[in-house]
C-alpha atoms as an extended CHARMM CRD file, in Angstrom:
* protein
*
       166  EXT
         1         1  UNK       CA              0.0000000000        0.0000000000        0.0000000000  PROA      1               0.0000000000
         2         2  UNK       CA              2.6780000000        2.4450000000        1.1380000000  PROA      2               0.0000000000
         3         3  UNK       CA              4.3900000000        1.8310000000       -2.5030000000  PROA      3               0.0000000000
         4         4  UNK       CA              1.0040000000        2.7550000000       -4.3980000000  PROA      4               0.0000000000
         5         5  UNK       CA              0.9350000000        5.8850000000       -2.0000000000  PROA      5               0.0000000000
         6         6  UNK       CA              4.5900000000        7.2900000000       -2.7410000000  PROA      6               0.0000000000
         7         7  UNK       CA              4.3280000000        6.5320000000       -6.4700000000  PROA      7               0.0000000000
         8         8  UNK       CA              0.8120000000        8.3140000000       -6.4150000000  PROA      8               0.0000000000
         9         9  UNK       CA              2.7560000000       11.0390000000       -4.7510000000  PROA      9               0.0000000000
        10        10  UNK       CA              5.7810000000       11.3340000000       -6.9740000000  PROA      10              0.0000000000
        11        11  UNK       CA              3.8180000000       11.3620000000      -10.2400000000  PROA      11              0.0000000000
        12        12  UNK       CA              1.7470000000       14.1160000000       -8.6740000000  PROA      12              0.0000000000
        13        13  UNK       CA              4.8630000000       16.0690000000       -7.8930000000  PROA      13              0.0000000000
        14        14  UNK       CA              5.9120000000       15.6360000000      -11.5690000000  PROA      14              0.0000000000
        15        15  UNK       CA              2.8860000000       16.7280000000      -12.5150000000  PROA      15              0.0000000000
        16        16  UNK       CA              2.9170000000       19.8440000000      -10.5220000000  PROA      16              0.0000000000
        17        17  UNK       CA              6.6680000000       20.4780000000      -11.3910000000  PROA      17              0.0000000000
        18        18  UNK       CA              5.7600000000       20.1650000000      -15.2610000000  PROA      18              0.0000000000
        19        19  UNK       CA              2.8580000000       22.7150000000      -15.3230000000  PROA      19              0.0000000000
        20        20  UNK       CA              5.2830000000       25.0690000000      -13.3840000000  PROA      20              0.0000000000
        21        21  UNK       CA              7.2190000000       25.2920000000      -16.1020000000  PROA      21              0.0000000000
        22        22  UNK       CA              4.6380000000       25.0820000000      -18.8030000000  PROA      22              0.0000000000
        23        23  UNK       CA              3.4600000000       28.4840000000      -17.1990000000  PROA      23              0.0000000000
        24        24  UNK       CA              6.2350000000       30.3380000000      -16.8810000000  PROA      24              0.0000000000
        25        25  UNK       CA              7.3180000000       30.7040000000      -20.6690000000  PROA      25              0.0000000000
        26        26  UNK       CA              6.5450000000       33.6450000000      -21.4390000000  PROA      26              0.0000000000
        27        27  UNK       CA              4.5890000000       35.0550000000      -24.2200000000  PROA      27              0.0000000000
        28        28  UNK       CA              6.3370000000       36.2460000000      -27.2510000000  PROA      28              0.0000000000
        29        29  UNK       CA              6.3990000000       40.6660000000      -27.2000000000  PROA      29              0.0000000000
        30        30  UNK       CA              3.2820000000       42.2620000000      -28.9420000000  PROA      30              0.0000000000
        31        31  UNK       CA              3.8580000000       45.2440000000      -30.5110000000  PROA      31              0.0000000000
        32        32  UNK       CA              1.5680000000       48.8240000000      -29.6660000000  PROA      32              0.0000000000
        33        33  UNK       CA             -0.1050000000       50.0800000000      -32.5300000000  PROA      33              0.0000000000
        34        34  UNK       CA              1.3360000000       54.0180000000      -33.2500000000  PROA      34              0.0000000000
        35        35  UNK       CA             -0.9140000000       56.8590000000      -32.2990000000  PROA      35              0.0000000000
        36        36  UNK       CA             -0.7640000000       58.5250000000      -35.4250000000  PROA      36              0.0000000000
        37        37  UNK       CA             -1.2860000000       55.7830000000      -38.4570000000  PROA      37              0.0000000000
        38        38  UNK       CA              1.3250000000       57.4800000000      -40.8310000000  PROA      38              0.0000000000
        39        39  UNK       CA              3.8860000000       57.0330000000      -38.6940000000  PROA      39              0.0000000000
        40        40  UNK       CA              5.8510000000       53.9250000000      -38.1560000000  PROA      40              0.0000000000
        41        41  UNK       CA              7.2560000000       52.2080000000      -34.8940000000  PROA      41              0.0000000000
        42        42  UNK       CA             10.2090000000       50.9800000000      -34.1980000000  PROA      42              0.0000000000
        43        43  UNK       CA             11.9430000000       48.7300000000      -31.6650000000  PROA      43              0.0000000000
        44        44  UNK       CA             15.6640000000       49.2140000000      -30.1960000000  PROA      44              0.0000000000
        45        45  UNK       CA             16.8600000000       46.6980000000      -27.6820000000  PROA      45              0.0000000000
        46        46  UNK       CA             19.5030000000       44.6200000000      -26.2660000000  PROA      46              0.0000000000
        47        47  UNK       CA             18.2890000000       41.1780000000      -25.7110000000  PROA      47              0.0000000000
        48        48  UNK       CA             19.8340000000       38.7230000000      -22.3530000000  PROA      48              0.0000000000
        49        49  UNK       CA             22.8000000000       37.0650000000      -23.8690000000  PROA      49              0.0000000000
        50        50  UNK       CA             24.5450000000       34.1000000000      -22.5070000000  PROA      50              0.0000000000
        51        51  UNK       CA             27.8610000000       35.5240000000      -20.6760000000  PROA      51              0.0000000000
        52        52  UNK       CA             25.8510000000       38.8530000000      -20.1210000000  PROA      52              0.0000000000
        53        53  UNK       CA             28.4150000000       40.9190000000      -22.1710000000  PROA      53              0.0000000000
        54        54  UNK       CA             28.6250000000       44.3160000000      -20.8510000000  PROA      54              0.0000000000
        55        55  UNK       CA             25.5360000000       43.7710000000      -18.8190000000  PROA      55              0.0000000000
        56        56  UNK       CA             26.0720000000       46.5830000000      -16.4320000000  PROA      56              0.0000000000
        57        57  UNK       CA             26.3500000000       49.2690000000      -19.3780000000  PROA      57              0.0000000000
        58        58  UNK       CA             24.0770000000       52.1690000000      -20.8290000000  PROA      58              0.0000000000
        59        59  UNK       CA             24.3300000000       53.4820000000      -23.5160000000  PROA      59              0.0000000000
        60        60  UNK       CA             22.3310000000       56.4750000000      -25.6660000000  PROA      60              0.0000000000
        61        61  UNK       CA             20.2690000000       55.8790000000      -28.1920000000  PROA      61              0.0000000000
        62        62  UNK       CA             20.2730000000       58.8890000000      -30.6820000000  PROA      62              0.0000000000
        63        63  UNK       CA             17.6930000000       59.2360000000      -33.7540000000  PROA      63              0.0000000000
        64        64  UNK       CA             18.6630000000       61.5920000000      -36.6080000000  PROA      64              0.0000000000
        65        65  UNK       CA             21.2690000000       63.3760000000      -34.0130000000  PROA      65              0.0000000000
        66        66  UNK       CA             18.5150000000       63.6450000000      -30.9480000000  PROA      66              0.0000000000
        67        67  UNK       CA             19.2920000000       62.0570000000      -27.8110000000  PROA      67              0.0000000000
        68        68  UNK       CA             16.0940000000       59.9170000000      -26.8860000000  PROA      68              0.0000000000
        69        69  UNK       CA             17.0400000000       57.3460000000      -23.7010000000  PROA      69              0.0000000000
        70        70  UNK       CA             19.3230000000       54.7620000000      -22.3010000000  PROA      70              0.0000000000
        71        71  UNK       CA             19.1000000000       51.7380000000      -23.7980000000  PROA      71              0.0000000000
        72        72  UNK       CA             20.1360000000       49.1550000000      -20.8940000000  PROA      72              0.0000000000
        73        73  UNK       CA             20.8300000000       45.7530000000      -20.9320000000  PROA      73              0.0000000000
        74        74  UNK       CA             17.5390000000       43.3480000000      -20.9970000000  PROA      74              0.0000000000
        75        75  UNK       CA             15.6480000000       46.3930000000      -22.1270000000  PROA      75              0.0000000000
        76        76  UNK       CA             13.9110000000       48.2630000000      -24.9620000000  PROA      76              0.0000000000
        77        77  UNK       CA             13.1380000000       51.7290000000      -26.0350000000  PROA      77              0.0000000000
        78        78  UNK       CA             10.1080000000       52.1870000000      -28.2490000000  PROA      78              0.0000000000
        79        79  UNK       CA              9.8760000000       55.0750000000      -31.1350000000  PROA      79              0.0000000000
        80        80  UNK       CA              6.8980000000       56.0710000000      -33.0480000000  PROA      80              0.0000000000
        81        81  UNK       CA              8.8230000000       58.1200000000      -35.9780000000  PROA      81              0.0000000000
        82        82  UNK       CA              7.0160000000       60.1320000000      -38.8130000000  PROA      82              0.0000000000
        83        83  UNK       CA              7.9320000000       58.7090000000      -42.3170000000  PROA      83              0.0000000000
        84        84  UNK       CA             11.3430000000       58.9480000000      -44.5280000000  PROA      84              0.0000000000
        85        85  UNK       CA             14.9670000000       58.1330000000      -43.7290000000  PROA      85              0.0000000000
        86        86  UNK       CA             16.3730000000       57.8320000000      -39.9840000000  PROA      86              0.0000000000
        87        87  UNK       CA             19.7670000000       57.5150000000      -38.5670000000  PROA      87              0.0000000000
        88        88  UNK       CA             20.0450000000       55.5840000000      -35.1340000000  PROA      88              0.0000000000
        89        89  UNK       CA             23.0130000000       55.7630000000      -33.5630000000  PROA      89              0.0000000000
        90        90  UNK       CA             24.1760000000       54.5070000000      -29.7440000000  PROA      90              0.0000000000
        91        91  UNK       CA             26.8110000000       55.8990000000      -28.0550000000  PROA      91              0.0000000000
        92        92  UNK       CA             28.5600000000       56.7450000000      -24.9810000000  PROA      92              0.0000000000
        93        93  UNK       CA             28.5220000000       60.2830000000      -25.6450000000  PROA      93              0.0000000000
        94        94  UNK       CA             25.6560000000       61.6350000000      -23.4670000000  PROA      94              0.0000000000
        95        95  UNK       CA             23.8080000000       64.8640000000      -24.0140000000  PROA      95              0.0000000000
        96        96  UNK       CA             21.4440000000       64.9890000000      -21.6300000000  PROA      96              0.0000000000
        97        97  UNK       CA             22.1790000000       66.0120000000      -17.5820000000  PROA      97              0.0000000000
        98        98  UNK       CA             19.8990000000       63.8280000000      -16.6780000000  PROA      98              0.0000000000
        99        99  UNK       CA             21.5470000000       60.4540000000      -18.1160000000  PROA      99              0.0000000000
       100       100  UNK       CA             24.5020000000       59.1270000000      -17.3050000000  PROA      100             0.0000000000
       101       101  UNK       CA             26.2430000000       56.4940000000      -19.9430000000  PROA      101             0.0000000000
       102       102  UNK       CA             29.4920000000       54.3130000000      -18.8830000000  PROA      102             0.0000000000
       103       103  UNK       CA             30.0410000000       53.0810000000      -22.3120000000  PROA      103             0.0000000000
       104       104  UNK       CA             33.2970000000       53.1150000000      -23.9450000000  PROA      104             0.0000000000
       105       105  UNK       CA             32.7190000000       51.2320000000      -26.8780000000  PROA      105             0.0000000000
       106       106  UNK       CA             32.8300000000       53.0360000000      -30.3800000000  PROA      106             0.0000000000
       107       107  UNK       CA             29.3390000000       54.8460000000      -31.6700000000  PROA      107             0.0000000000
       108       108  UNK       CA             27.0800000000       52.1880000000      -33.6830000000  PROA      108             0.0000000000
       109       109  UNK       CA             24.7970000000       53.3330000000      -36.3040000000  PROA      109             0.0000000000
       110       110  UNK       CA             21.6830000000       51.9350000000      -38.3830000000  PROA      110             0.0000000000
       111       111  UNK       CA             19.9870000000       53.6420000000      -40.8680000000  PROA      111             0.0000000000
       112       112  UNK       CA             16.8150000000       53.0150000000      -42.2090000000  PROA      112             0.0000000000
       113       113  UNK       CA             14.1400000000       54.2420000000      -44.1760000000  PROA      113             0.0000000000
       114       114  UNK       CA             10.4710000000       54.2780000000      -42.6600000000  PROA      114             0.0000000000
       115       115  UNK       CA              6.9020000000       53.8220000000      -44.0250000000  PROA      115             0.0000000000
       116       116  UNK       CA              3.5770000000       54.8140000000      -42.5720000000  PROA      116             0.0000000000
       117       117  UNK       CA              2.5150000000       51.5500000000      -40.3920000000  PROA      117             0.0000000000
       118       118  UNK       CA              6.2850000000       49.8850000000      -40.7570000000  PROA      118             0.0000000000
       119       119  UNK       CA              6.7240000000       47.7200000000      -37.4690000000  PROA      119             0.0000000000
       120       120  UNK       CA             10.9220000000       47.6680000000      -37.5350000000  PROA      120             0.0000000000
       121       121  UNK       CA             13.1170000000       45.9240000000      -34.7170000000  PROA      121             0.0000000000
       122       122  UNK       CA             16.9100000000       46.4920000000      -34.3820000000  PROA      122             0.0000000000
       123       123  UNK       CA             18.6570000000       44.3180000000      -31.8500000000  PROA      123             0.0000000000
       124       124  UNK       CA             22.1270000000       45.3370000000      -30.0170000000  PROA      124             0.0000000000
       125       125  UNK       CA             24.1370000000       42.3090000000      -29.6190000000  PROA      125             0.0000000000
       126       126  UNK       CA             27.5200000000       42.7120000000      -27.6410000000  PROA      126             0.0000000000
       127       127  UNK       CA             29.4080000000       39.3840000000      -27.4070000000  PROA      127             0.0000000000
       128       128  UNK       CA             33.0150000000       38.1300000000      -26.6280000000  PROA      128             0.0000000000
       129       129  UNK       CA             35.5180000000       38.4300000000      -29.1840000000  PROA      129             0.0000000000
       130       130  UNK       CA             36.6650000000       34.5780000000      -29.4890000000  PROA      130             0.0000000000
       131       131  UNK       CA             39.5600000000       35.7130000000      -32.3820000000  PROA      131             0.0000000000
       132       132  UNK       CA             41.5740000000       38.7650000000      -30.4440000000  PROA      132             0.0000000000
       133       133  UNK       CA             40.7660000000       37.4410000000      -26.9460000000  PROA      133             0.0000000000
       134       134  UNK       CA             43.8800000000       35.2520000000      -26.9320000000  PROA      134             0.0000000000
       135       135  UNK       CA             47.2090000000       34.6820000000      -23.8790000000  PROA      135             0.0000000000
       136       136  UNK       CA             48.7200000000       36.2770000000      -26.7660000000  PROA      136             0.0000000000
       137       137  UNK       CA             46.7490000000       39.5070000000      -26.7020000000  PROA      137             0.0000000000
       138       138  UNK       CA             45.6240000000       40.4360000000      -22.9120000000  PROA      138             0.0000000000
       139       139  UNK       CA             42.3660000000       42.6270000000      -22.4410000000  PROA      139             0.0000000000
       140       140  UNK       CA             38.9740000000       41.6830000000      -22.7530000000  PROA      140             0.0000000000
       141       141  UNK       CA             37.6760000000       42.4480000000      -26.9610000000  PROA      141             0.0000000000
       142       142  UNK       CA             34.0820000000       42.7100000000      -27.8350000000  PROA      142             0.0000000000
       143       143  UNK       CA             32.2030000000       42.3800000000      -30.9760000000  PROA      143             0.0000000000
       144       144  UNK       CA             29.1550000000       45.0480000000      -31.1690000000  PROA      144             0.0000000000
       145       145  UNK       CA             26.6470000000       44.7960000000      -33.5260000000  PROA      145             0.0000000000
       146       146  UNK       CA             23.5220000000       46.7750000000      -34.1120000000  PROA      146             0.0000000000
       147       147  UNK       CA             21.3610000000       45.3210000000      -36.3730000000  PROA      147             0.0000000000
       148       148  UNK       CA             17.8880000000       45.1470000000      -37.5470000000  PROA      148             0.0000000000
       149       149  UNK       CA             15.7070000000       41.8020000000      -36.7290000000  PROA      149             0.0000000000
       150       150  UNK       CA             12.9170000000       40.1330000000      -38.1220000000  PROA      150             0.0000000000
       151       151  UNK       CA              9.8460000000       40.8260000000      -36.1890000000  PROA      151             0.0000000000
       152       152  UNK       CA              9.2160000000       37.1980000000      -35.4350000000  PROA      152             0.0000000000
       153       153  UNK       CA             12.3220000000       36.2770000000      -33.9500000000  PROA      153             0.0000000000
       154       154  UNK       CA             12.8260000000       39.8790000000      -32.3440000000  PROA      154             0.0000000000
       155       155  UNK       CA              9.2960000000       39.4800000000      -30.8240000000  PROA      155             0.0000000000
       156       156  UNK       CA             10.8400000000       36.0180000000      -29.0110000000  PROA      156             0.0000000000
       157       157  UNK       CA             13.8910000000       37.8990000000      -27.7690000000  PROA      157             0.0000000000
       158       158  UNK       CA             11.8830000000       40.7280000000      -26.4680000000  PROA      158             0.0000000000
       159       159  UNK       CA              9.5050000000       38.5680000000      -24.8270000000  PROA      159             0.0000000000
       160       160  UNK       CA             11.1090000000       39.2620000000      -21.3980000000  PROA      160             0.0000000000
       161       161  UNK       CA             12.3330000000       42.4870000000      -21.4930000000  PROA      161             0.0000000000
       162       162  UNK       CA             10.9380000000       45.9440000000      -20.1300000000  PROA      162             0.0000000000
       163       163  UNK       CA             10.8990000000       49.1060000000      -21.0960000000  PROA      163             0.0000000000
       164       164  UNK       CA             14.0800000000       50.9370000000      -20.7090000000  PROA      164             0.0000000000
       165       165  UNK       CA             13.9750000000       53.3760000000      -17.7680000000  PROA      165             0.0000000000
       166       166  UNK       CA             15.0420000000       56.8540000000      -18.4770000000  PROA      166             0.0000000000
């Protein structure tokens, strides 16, 4: 009897443990629709990587030459941008009193050019430099990319991340 009762226990354990995780995936990111329809939106952030690359960094996200936030690690900064061409660039070069970056990296750009209704994700992605991080060569190397996404695999990376804080 006391074997029927502890397998009757352990299955319901695995039960329970398996519908813990079943609800804790979260939900890919759903983009907001714009306020005005002739302008587009568009997505900046910098996913959770692996070895957390320059986790505890900021840096400023600039559109056509305006300073517009932080953009932090595990976080994202929504625009809603009128039509035509736009030049994003993050850097460590802070305008603003208010912010303060700590990034020492060199300025990344992306340009793009926007439609009314466009949806547009571009991802930061900071990651070890396997080829110059050698004995050889002391000093920790990075490769920094800013790139645009697709929208359904940027909507999977984003699906944990907040809104930057600025």
């Amino acid at each position: 009897m006391y074997k029927h009762c502890s397998l009757a226990v352990a299955a319901l354990l695995v039960l329970m443990i398996l519908s813990g995780c079943a609800s804790s995936s979260s939900e890919p990111f759903s983009p907001e629709p714009t306020a005005d329809p002739n302008n587009a939106r568009v997505y900046v952030y910098w996913p959770g990587q692996s070895w957390r690359e320059k986790a505890g960094s900021a840096l400023e996200l600039q559109v056509d030459g305006a300073p517009l936030g932080l953009l932090r690690y595990k976080t994202y900064i929504p625009l809603e941008l009128p039509p035509g061409n736009h030049e994003f660039r993050l850097t460590g070069e802070h305008q603003s009193p208010d912010w303060e970056t700590d990034w020492d990296g060199d300025d990344r750009y992306f340009e793009t050019r926007l439609r009314p209704g466009d949806v547009k994700f571009v991802r930061l992605l900071i990651k070890y430099d396997q080829n110059s991080n050698k004995w050889t060569n002391p000093g920790m190397n990075f490769v920094v990319q800013f790139l645009p996404r697709a929208a359904n695999a940027a909507m999977l990376e984003m699906a944990d991340l907040k809104v930057s804080p600025n």
